[in-house]
mmCIF file of C-alpha atoms in Angstrom:
data_model
loop_
_atom_site.group_PDB
_atom_site.id
_atom_site.type_symbol
_atom_site.label_atom_id
_atom_site.label_comp_id
_atom_site.label_asym_id
_atom_site.label_seq_id
_atom_site.Cartn_x
_atom_site.Cartn_y
_atom_site.Cartn_z
ATOM 1 C CA MET A 111 -80.103 -177.753 -79.162
ATOM 2 C CA GLU A 112 -81.152 -175.661 -82.140
ATOM 3 C CA THR A 113 -78.442 -173.156 -82.995
ATOM 4 C CA ASN A 114 -78.742 -173.081 -86.769
ATOM 5 C CA GLU A 115 -80.595 -169.798 -87.133
ATOM 6 C CA THR A 116 -80.004 -169.138 -90.824
ATOM 7 C CA SER A 117 -82.295 -170.130 -93.626
ATOM 8 C CA GLU A 118 -81.343 -172.695 -96.237
ATOM 9 C CA ASP A 119 -80.760 -169.915 -98.782
ATOM 10 C CA THR A 120 -77.495 -170.776 -100.503
ATOM 11 C CA THR A 121 -77.383 -167.820 -102.875
ATOM 12 C CA THR A 122 -74.301 -165.700 -102.621
ATOM 13 C CA ASP A 123 -72.184 -163.570 -104.843
ATOM 14 C CA THR A 124 -68.842 -164.737 -106.199
ATOM 15 C CA THR A 125 -66.934 -162.550 -103.739
ATOM 16 C CA GLY A 126 -67.876 -164.882 -100.880
ATOM 17 C CA ALA A 127 -69.899 -162.307 -98.937
ATOM 18 C CA LYS A 128 -71.553 -165.095 -96.931
ATOM 19 C CA ALA A 129 -68.272 -166.707 -95.828
ATOM 20 C CA PRO A 130 -67.669 -164.548 -92.740
ATOM 21 C CA ALA A 131 -71.246 -165.111 -91.601
ATOM 22 C CA ARG A 132 -70.855 -168.870 -92.023
ATOM 23 C CA TYR A 133 -67.616 -168.851 -90.035
ATOM 24 C CA THR A 134 -69.291 -166.926 -87.222
ATOM 25 C CA GLU A 135 -72.165 -169.393 -87.327
ATOM 26 C CA LEU A 136 -69.683 -172.272 -87.017
ATOM 27 C CA GLN A 137 -67.979 -170.634 -84.043
ATOM 28 C CA THR A 138 -71.336 -170.087 -82.337
ATOM 29 C CA LEU A 139 -72.363 -173.685 -82.936
ATOM 30 C CA VAL A 140 -69.137 -175.078 -81.490
ATOM 31 C CA ALA A 141 -69.106 -172.670 -78.538
ATOM 32 C CA GLY A 142 -72.656 -173.728 -77.681
ATOM 33 C CA MET A 143 -71.454 -177.299 -77.201
ATOM 34 C CA ALA A 144 -68.834 -176.485 -74.560
ATOM 35 C CA ALA A 145 -71.044 -176.747 -71.486
ATOM 36 C CA ASP A 146 -72.511 -180.105 -72.511
ATOM 37 C CA PHE A 147 -69.066 -181.495 -73.339
ATOM 38 C CA ASP A 148 -67.882 -180.504 -69.876
ATOM 39 C CA LYS A 149 -70.938 -181.973 -68.188
ATOM 40 C CA PHE A 150 -70.616 -185.256 -70.052
ATOM 41 C CA TYR A 151 -66.857 -185.825 -69.924
ATOM 42 C CA ASN A 152 -66.024 -184.260 -66.562
ATOM 43 C CA GLN A 153 -69.235 -184.631 -64.542
ATOM 44 C CA ASN A 154 -70.486 -187.939 -66.036
ATOM 45 C CA ASN A 155 -73.890 -186.450 -66.911
ATOM 46 C CA LYS A 156 -75.468 -188.918 -69.350
ATOM 47 C CA ALA A 157 -78.189 -186.497 -70.470
ATOM 48 C CA ALA A 158 -75.456 -184.081 -71.551
ATOM 49 C CA GLY A 159 -74.052 -186.907 -73.680
ATOM 50 C CA THR A 160 -77.308 -187.038 -75.600
ATOM 51 C CA ARG A 161 -77.128 -183.285 -76.150
ATOM 52 C CA VAL A 162 -73.517 -183.633 -77.342
ATOM 53 C CA ARG A 163 -74.546 -186.296 -79.849
ATOM 54 C CA ASN A 164 -77.398 -184.110 -81.119
ATOM 55 C CA ALA A 165 -75.098 -181.090 -81.401
ATOM 56 C CA MET A 166 -72.529 -183.143 -83.295
ATOM 57 C CA GLN A 167 -75.226 -184.256 -85.742
ATOM 58 C CA GLU A 168 -76.211 -180.628 -86.232
ATOM 59 C CA LEU A 169 -72.550 -179.766 -86.827
ATOM 60 C CA LYS A 170 -72.321 -182.536 -89.415
ATOM 61 C CA THR A 171 -75.388 -181.172 -91.232
ATOM 62 C CA PHE A 172 -73.975 -177.648 -91.100
ATOM 63 C CA ALA A 173 -70.624 -178.850 -92.466
ATOM 64 C CA GLN A 174 -72.332 -180.575 -95.396
ATOM 65 C CA THR A 175 -74.284 -177.407 -96.187
ATOM 66 C CA VAL A 176 -71.089 -175.355 -96.196
ATOM 67 C CA ARG A 177 -69.323 -177.929 -98.389
ATOM 68 C CA ASN A 178 -72.155 -177.750 -100.916
ATOM 69 C CA GLU A 179 -72.049 -173.942 -100.906
ATOM 70 C CA VAL A 180 -68.291 -173.926 -101.441
ATOM 71 C CA SER A 181 -68.600 -176.335 -104.362
ATOM 72 C CA GLN A 182 -71.403 -174.289 -105.880
ATOM 73 C CA ILE A 183 -69.444 -171.035 -105.592
ATOM 74 C CA LYS A 184 -66.273 -172.678 -106.895
ATOM 75 C CA ASN A 185 -68.123 -174.058 -109.905
ATOM 76 C CA GLN A 186 -69.735 -170.675 -110.629
ATOM 77 C CA VAL A 187 -66.332 -168.989 -110.655
ATOM 78 C CA LYS A 188 -64.844 -171.821 -112.711
ATOM 79 C CA GLY A 189 -67.613 -171.495 -115.291
ATOM 80 C CA GLU A 190 -67.049 -167.752 -115.642
ATOM 81 C CA GLY A 191 -63.274 -168.079 -116.044
ATOM 82 C CA GLY A 192 -63.448 -169.565 -119.511
ATOM 83 C CA GLY A 193 -61.735 -172.827 -118.617
ATOM 84 C CA THR A 194 -58.635 -171.410 -116.914
ATOM 85 C CA GLU A 195 -58.376 -174.016 -114.204
ATOM 86 C CA ASP A 196 -55.033 -174.324 -112.439
ATOM 87 C CA ALA A 197 -53.498 -177.583 -111.190
ATOM 88 C CA ALA A 198 -54.536 -177.017 -107.545
ATOM 89 C CA ASP A 199 -58.233 -176.863 -108.441
ATOM 90 C CA SER A 200 -58.171 -179.958 -110.624
ATOM 91 C CA SER A 201 -57.410 -182.143 -107.597
ATOM 92 C CA ASP A 202 -60.739 -181.045 -106.071
ATOM 93 C CA ALA A 203 -62.734 -182.239 -109.085
ATOM 94 C CA ALA A 204 -64.195 -185.137 -107.079
ATOM 95 C CA ASP A 205 -65.977 -182.768 -104.647
#
């Protein structure tokens, strides 16, 4: 189940222009899993279970990519701000 149609290009401007596209991509990925979830959980189709596991792995990979992009964008903005970090952002320093 290959639904990740975007390239690995993580460049984006600081306005977050890519964010809506990523959210749409997430929705598409999750919606594509619905039929296999139904087949596995409601119709006891074991092959659908394999497809669910593969789709969940793809979702995990996608989530990690988005996390890395968010951290990269956050750090770019932080670097441009001249060290004006508020208390809410300092708790995310471990990301």
